Short mmCIF file of the N, C-alpha and C atoms (twelve columns), coordinates in Angstrom:
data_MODEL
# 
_entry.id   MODEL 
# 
loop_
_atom_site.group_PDB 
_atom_site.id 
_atom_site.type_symbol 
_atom_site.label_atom_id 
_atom_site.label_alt_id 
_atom_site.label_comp_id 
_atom_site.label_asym_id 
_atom_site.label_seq_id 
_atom_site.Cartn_x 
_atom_site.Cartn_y 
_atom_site.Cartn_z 
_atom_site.pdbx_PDB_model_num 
ATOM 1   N N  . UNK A 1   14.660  -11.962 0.985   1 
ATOM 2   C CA . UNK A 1   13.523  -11.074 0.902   1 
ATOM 3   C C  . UNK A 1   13.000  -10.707 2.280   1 
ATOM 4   N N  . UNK A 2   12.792  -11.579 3.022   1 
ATOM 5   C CA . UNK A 2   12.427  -11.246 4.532   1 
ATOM 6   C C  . UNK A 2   13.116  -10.153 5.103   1 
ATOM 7   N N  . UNK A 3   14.263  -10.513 5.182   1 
ATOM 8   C CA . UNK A 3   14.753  -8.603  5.553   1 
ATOM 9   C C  . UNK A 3   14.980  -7.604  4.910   1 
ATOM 10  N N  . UNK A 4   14.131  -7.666  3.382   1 
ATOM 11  C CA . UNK A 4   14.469  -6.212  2.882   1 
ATOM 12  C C  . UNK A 4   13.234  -5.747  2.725   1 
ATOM 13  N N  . UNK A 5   11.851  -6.500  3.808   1 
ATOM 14  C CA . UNK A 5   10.778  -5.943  3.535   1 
ATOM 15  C C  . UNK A 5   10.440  -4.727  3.857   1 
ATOM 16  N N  . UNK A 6   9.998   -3.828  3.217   1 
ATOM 17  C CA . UNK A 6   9.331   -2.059  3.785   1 
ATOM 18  C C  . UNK A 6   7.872   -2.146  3.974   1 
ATOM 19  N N  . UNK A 7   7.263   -2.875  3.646   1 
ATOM 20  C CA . UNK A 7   5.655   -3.230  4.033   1 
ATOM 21  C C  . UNK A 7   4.981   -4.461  3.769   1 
ATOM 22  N N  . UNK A 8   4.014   -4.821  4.147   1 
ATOM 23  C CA . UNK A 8   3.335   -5.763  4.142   1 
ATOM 24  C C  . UNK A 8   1.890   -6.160  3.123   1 
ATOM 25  N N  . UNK A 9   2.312   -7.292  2.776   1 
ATOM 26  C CA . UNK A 9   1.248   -7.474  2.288   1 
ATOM 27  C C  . UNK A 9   -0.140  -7.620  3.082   1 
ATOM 28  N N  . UNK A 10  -1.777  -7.594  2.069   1 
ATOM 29  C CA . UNK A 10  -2.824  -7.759  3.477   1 
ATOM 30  C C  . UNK A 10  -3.579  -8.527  2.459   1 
ATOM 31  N N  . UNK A 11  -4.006  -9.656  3.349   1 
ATOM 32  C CA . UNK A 11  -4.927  -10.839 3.386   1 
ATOM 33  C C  . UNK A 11  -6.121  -10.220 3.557   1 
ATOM 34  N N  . UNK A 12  -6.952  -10.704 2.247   1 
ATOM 35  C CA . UNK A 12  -8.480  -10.755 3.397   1 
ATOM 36  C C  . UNK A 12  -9.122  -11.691 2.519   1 
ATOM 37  N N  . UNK A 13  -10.228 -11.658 2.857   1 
ATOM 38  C CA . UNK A 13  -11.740 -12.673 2.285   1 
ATOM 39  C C  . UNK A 13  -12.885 -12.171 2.079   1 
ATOM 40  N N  . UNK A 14  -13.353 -12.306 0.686   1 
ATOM 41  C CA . UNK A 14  -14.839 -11.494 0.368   1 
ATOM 42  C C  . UNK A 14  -15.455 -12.486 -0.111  1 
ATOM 43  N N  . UNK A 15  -16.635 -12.917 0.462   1 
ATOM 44  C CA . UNK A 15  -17.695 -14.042 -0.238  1 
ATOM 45  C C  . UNK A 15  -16.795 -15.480 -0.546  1 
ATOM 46  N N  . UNK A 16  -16.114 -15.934 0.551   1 
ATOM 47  C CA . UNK A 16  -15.688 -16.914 0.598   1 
ATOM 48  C C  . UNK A 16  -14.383 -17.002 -0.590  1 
ATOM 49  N N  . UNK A 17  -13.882 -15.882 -1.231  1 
ATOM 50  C CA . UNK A 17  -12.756 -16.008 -1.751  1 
ATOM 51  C C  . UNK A 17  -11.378 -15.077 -1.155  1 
ATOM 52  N N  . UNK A 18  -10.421 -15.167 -1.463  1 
ATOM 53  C CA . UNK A 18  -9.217  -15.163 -0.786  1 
ATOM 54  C C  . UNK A 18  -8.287  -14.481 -1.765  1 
ATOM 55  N N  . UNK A 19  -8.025  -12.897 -1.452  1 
ATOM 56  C CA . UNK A 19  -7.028  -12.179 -2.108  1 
ATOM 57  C C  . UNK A 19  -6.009  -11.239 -0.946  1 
ATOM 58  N N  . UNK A 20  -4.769  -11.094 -1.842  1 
ATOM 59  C CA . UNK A 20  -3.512  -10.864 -1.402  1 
ATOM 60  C C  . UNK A 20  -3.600  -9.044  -2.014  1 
ATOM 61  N N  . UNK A 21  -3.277  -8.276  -1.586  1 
ATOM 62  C CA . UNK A 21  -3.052  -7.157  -2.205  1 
ATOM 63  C C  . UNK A 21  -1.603  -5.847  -1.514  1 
ATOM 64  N N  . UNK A 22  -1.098  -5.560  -2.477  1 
ATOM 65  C CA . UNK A 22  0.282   -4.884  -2.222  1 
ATOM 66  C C  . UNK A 22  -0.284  -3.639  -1.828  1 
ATOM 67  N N  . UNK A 23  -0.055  -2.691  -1.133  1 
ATOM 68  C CA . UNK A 23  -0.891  -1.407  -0.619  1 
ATOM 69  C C  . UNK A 23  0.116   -0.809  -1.484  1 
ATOM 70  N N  . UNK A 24  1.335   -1.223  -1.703  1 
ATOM 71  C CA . UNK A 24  2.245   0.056   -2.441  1 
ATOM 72  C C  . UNK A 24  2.096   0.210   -3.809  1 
ATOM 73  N N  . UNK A 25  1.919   -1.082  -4.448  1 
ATOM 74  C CA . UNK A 25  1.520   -1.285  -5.962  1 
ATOM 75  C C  . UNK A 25  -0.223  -1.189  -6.353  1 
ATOM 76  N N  . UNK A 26  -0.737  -1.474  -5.256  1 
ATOM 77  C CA . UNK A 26  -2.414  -1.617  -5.721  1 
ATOM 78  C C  . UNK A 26  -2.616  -3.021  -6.423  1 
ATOM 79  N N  . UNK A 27  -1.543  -3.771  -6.312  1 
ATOM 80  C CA . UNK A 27  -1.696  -4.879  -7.071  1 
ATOM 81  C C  . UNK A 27  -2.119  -5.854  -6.579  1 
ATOM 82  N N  . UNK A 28  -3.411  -6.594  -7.415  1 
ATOM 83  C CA . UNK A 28  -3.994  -7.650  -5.847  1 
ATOM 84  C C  . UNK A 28  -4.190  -8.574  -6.505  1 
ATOM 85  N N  . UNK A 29  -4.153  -9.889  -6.098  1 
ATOM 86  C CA . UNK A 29  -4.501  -11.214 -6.415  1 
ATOM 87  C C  . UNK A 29  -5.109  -11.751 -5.622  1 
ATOM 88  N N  . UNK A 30  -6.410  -13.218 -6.836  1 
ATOM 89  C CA . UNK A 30  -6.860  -13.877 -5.854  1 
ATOM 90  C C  . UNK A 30  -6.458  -15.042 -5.930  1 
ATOM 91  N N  . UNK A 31  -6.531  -16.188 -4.535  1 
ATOM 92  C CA . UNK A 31  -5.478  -16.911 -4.175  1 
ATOM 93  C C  . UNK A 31  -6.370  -18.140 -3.852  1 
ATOM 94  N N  . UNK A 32  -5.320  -19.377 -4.503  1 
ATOM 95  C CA . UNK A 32  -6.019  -20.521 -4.201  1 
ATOM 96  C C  . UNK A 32  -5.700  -21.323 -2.620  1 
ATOM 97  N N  . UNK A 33  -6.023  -22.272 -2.167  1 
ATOM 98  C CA . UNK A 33  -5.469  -22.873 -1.105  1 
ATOM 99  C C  . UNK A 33  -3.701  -22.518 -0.492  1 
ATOM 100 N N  . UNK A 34  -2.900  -22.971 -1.797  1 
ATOM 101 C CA . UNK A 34  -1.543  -23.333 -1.364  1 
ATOM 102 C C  . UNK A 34  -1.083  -21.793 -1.180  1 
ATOM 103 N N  . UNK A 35  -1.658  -20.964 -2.173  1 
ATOM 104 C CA . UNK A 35  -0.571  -19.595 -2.734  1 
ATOM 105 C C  . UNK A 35  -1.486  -19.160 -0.854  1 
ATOM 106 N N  . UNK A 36  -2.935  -18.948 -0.474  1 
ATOM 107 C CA . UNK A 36  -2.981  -18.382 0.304   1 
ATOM 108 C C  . UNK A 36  -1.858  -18.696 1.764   1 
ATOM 109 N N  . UNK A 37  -1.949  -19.852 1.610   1 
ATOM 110 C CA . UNK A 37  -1.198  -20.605 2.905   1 
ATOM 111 C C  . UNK A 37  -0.010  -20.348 2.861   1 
ATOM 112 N N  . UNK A 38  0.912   -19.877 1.671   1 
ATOM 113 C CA . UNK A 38  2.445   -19.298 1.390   1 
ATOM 114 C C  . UNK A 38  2.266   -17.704 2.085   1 
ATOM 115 N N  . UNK A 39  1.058   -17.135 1.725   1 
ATOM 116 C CA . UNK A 39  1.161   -15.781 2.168   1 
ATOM 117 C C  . UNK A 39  0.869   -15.436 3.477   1 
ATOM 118 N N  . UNK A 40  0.477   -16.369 4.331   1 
ATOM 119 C CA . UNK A 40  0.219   -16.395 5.733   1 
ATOM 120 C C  . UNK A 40  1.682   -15.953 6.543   1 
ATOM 121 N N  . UNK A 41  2.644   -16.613 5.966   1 
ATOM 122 C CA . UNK A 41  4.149   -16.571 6.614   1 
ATOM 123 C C  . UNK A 41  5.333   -15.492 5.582   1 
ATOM 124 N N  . UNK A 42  4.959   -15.669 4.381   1 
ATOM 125 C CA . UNK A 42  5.574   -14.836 3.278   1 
ATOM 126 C C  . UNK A 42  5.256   -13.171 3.600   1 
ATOM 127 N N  . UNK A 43  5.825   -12.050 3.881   1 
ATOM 128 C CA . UNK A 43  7.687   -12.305 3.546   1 
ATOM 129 C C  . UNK A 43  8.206   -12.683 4.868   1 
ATOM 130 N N  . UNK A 44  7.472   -12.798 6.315   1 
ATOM 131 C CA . UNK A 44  8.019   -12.599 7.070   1 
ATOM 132 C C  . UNK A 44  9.201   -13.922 7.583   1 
ATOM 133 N N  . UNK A 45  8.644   -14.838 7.050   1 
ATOM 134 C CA . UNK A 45  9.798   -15.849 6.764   1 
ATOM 135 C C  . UNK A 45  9.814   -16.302 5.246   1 
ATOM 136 N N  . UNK A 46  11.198  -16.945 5.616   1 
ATOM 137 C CA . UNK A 46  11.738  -17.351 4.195   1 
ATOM 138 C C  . UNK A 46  11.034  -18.710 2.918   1 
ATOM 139 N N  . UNK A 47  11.377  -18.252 2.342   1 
ATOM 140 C CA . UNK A 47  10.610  -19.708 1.394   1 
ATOM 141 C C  . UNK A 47  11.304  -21.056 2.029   1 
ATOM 142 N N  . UNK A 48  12.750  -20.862 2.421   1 
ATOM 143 C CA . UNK A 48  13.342  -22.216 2.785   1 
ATOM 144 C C  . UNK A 48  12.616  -22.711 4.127   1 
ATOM 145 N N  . UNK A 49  12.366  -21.558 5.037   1 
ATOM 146 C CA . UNK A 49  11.353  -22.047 6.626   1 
ATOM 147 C C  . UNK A 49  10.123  -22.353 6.424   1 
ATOM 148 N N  . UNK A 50  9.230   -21.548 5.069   1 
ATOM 149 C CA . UNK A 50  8.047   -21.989 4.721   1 
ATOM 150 C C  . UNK A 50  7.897   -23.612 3.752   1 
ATOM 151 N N  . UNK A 51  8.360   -23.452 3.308   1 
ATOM 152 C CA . UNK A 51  8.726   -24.880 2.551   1 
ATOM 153 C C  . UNK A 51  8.001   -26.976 3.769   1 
ATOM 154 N N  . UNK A 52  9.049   -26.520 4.782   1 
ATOM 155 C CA . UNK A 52  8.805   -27.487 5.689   1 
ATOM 156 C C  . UNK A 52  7.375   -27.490 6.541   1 
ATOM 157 N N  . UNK A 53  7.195   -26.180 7.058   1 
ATOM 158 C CA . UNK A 53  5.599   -26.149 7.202   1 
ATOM 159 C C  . UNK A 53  4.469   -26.539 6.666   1 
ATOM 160 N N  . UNK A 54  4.510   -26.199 5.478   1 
ATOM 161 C CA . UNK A 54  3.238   -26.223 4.131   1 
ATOM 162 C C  . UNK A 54  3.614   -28.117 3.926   1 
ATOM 163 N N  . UNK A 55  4.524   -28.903 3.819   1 
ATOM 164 C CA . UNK A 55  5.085   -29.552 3.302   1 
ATOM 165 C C  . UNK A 55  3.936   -30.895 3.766   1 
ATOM 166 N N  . UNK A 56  3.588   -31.088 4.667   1 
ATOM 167 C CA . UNK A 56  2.607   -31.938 5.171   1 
ATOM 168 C C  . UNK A 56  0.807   -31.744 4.908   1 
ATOM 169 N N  . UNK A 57  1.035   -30.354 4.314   1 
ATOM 170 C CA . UNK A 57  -0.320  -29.561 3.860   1 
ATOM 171 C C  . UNK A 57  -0.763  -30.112 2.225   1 
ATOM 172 N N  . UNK A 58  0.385   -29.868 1.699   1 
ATOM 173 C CA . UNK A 58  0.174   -29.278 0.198   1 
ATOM 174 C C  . UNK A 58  1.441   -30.666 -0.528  1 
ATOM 175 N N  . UNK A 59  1.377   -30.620 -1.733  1 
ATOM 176 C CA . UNK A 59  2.385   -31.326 -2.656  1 
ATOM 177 C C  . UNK A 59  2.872   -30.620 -2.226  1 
ATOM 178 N N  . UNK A 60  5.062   -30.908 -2.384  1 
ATOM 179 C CA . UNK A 60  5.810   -30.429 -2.743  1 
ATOM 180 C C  . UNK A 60  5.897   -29.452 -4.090  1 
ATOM 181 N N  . UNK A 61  5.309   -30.323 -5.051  1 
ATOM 182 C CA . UNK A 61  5.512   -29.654 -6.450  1 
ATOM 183 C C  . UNK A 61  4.436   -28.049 -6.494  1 
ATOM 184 N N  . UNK A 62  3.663   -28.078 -6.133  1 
ATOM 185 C CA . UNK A 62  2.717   -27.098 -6.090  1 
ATOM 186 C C  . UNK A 62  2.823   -25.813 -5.191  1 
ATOM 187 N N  . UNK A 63  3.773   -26.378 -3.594  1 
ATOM 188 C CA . UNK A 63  4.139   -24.985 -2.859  1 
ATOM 189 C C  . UNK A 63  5.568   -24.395 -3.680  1 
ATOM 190 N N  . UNK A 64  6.287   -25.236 -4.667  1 
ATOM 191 C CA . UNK A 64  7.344   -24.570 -5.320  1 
ATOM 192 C C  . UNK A 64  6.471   -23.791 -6.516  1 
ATOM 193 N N  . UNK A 65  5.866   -24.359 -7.489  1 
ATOM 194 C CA . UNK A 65  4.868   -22.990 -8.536  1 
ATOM 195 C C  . UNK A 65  4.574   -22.267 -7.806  1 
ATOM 196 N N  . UNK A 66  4.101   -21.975 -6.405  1 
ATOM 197 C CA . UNK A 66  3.401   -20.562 -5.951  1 
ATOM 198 C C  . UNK A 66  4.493   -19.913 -5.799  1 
ATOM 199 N N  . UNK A 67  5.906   -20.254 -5.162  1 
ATOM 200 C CA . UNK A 67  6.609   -19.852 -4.801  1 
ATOM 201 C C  . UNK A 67  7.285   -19.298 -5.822  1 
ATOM 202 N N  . UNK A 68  7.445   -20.069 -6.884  1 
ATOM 203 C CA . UNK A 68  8.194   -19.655 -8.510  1 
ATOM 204 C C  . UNK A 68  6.599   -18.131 -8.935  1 
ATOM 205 N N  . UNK A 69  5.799   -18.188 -8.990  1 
ATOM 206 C CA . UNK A 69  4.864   -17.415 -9.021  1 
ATOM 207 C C  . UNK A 69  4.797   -15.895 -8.442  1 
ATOM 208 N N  . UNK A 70  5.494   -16.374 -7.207  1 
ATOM 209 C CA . UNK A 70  5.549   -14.951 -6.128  1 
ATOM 210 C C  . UNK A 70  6.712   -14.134 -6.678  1 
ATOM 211 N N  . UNK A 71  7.919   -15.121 -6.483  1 
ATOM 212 C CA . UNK A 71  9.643   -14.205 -6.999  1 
ATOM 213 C C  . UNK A 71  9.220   -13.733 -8.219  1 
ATOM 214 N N  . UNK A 72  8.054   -14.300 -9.135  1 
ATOM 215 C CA . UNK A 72  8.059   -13.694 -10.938 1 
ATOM 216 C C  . UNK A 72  7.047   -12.530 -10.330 1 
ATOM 217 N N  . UNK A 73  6.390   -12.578 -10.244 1 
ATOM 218 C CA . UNK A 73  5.586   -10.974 -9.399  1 
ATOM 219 C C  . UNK A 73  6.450   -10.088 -8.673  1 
ATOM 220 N N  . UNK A 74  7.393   -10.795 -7.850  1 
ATOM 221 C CA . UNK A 74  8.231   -9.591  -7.298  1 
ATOM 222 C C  . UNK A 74  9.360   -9.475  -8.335  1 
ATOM 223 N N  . UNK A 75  10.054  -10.333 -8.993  1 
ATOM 224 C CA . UNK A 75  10.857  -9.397  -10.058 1 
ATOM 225 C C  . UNK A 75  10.222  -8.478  -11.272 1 
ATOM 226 N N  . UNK A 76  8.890   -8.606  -11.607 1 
ATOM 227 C CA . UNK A 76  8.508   -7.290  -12.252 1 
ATOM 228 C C  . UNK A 76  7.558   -6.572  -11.747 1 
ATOM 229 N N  . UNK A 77  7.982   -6.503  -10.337 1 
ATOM 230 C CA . UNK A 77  7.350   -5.238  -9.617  1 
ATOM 231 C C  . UNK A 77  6.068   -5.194  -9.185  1 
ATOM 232 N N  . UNK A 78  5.207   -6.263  -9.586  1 
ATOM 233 C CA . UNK A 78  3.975   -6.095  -9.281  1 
ATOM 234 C C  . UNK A 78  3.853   -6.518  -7.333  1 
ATOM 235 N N  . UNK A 79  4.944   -6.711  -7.004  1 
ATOM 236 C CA . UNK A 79  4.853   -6.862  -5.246  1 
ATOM 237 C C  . UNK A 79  5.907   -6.751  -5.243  1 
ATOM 238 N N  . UNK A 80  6.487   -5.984  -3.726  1 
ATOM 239 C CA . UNK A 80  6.957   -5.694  -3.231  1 
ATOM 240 C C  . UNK A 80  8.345   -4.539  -4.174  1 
ATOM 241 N N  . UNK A 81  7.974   -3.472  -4.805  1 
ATOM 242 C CA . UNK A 81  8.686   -3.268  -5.764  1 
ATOM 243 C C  . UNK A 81  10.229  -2.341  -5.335  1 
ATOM 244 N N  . UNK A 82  11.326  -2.385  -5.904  1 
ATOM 245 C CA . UNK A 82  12.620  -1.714  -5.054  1 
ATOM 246 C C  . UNK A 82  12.473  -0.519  -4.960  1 
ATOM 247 N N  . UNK A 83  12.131  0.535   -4.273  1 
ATOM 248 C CA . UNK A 83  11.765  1.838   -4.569  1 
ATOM 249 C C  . UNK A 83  13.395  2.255   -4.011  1 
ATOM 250 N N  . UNK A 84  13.640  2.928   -4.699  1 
ATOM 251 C CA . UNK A 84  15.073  3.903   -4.504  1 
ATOM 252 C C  . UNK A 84  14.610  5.274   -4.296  1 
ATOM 253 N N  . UNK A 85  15.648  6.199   -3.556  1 
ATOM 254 C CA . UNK A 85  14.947  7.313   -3.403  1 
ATOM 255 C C  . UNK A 85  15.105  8.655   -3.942  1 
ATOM 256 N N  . UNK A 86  15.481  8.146   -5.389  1 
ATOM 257 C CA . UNK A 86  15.956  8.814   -6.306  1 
ATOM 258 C C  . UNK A 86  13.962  8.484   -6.912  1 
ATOM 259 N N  . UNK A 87  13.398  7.361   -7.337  1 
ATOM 260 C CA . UNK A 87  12.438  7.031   -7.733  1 
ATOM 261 C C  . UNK A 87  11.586  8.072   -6.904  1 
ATOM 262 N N  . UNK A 88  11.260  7.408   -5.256  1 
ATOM 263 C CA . UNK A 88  10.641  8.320   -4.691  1 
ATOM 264 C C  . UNK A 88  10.386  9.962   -4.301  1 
ATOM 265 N N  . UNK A 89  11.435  10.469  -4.963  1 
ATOM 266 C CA . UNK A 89  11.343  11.430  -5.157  1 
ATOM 267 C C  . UNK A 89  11.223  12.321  -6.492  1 
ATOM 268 N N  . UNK A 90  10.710  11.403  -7.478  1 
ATOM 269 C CA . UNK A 90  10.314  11.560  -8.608  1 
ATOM 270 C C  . UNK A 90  8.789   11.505  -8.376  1 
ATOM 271 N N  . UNK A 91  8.552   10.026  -7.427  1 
ATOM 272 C CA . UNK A 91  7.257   10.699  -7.402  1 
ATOM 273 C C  . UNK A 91  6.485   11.652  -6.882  1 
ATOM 274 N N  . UNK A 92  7.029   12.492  -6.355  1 
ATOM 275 C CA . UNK A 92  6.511   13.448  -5.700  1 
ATOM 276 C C  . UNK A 92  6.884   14.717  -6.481  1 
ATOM 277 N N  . UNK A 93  7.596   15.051  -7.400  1 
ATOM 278 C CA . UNK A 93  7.670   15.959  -8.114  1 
ATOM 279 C C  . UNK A 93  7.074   16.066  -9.113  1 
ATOM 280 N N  . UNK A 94  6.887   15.331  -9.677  1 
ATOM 281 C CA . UNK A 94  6.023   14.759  -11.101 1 
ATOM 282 C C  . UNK A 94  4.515   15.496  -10.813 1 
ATOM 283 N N  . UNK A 95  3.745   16.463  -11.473 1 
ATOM 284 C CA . UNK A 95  2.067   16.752  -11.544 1 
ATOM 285 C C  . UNK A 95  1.443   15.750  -11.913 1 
ATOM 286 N N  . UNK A 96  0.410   15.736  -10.637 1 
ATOM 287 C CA . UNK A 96  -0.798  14.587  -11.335 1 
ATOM 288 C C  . UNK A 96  -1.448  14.896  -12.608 1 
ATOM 289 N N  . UNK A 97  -1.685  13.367  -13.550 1 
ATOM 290 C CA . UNK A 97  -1.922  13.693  -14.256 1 
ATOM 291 C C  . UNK A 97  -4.175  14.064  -13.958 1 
ATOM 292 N N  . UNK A 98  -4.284  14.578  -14.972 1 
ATOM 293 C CA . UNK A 98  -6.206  14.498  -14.713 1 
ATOM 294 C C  . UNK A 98  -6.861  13.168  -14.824 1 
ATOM 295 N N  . UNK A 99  -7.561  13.169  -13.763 1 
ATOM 296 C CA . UNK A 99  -8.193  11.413  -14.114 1 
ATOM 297 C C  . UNK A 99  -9.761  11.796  -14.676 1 
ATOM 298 N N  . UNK A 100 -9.435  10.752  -15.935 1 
ATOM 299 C CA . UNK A 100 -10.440 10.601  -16.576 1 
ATOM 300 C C  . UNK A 100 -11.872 10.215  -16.622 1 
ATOM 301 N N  . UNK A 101 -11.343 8.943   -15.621 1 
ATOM 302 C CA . UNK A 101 -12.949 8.168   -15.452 1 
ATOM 303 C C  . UNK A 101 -12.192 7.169   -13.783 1 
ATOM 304 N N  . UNK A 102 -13.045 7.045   -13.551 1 
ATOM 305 C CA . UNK A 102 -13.482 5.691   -12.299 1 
ATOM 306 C C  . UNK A 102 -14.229 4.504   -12.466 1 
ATOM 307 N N  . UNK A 103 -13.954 3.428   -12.394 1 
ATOM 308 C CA . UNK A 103 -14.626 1.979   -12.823 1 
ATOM 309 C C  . UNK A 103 -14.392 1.488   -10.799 1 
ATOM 310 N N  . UNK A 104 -15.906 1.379   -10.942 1 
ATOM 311 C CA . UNK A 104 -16.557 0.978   -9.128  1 
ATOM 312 C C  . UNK A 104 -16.887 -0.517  -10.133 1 
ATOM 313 N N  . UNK A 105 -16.002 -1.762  -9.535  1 
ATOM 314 C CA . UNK A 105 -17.276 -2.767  -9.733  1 
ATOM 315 C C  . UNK A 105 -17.606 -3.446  -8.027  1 
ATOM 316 N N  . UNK A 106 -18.967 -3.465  -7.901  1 
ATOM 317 C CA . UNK A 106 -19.769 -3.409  -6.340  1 
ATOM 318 C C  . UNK A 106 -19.102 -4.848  -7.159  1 
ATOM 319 N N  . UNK A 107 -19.657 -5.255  -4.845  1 
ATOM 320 C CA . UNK A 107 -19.560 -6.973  -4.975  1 
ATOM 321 C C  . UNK A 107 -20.896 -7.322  -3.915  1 
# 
């Protein structure tokens, strides 16, 4: 995964909590201790280089669920999704559709 990345994920923090969000999908999660500390180095290194880092941080058993967590988000697309450019150029031909409504929730 590290070298077939096309963008990055972005970290931030609102009111002392901690979310991950895909700029390409809009898809965002919020993140506990271990999953944030996977995404500090994720994608830019590998789960096998991140593994030994975290390893003195976190259980073993718990940096593998985030990690089993992340590949199930990236195999159905909700991060980092395969765009082909047969896709991408669907999306750009395709008419927007009319948007209906907007949901603002303030924080």
């Amino acid at each position: 995964m590290a070298g077939e990345r096309k963008h990055t994920l972005h970290r931030f923090e609102i009111d002392g909590r901690r979310f991950v969000i895909d700029p390409e999908t809009c898809f965002c999660l919020e993140c506990d201790a271990v999953s944030w500390a996977v995404f500090e180095y994720y994608p830019d290194k590998s789960f096998e280089e991140i593994r030994p880092l975290l390893g003195g941080q976190f259980p073993p058993r718990e940096i593998e669920e985030v990690i089993s967590e992340i590949e199930w988000l990236r195999a159905g697309g909700s991060l980092w999704p395969k765009i082909t450019p047969e896709l991408l150029a669907k999306r750009y031909e395709s008419t927007p559709t009319e948007l209906s409504e907007i949901v603002v929730f303030p924080y």
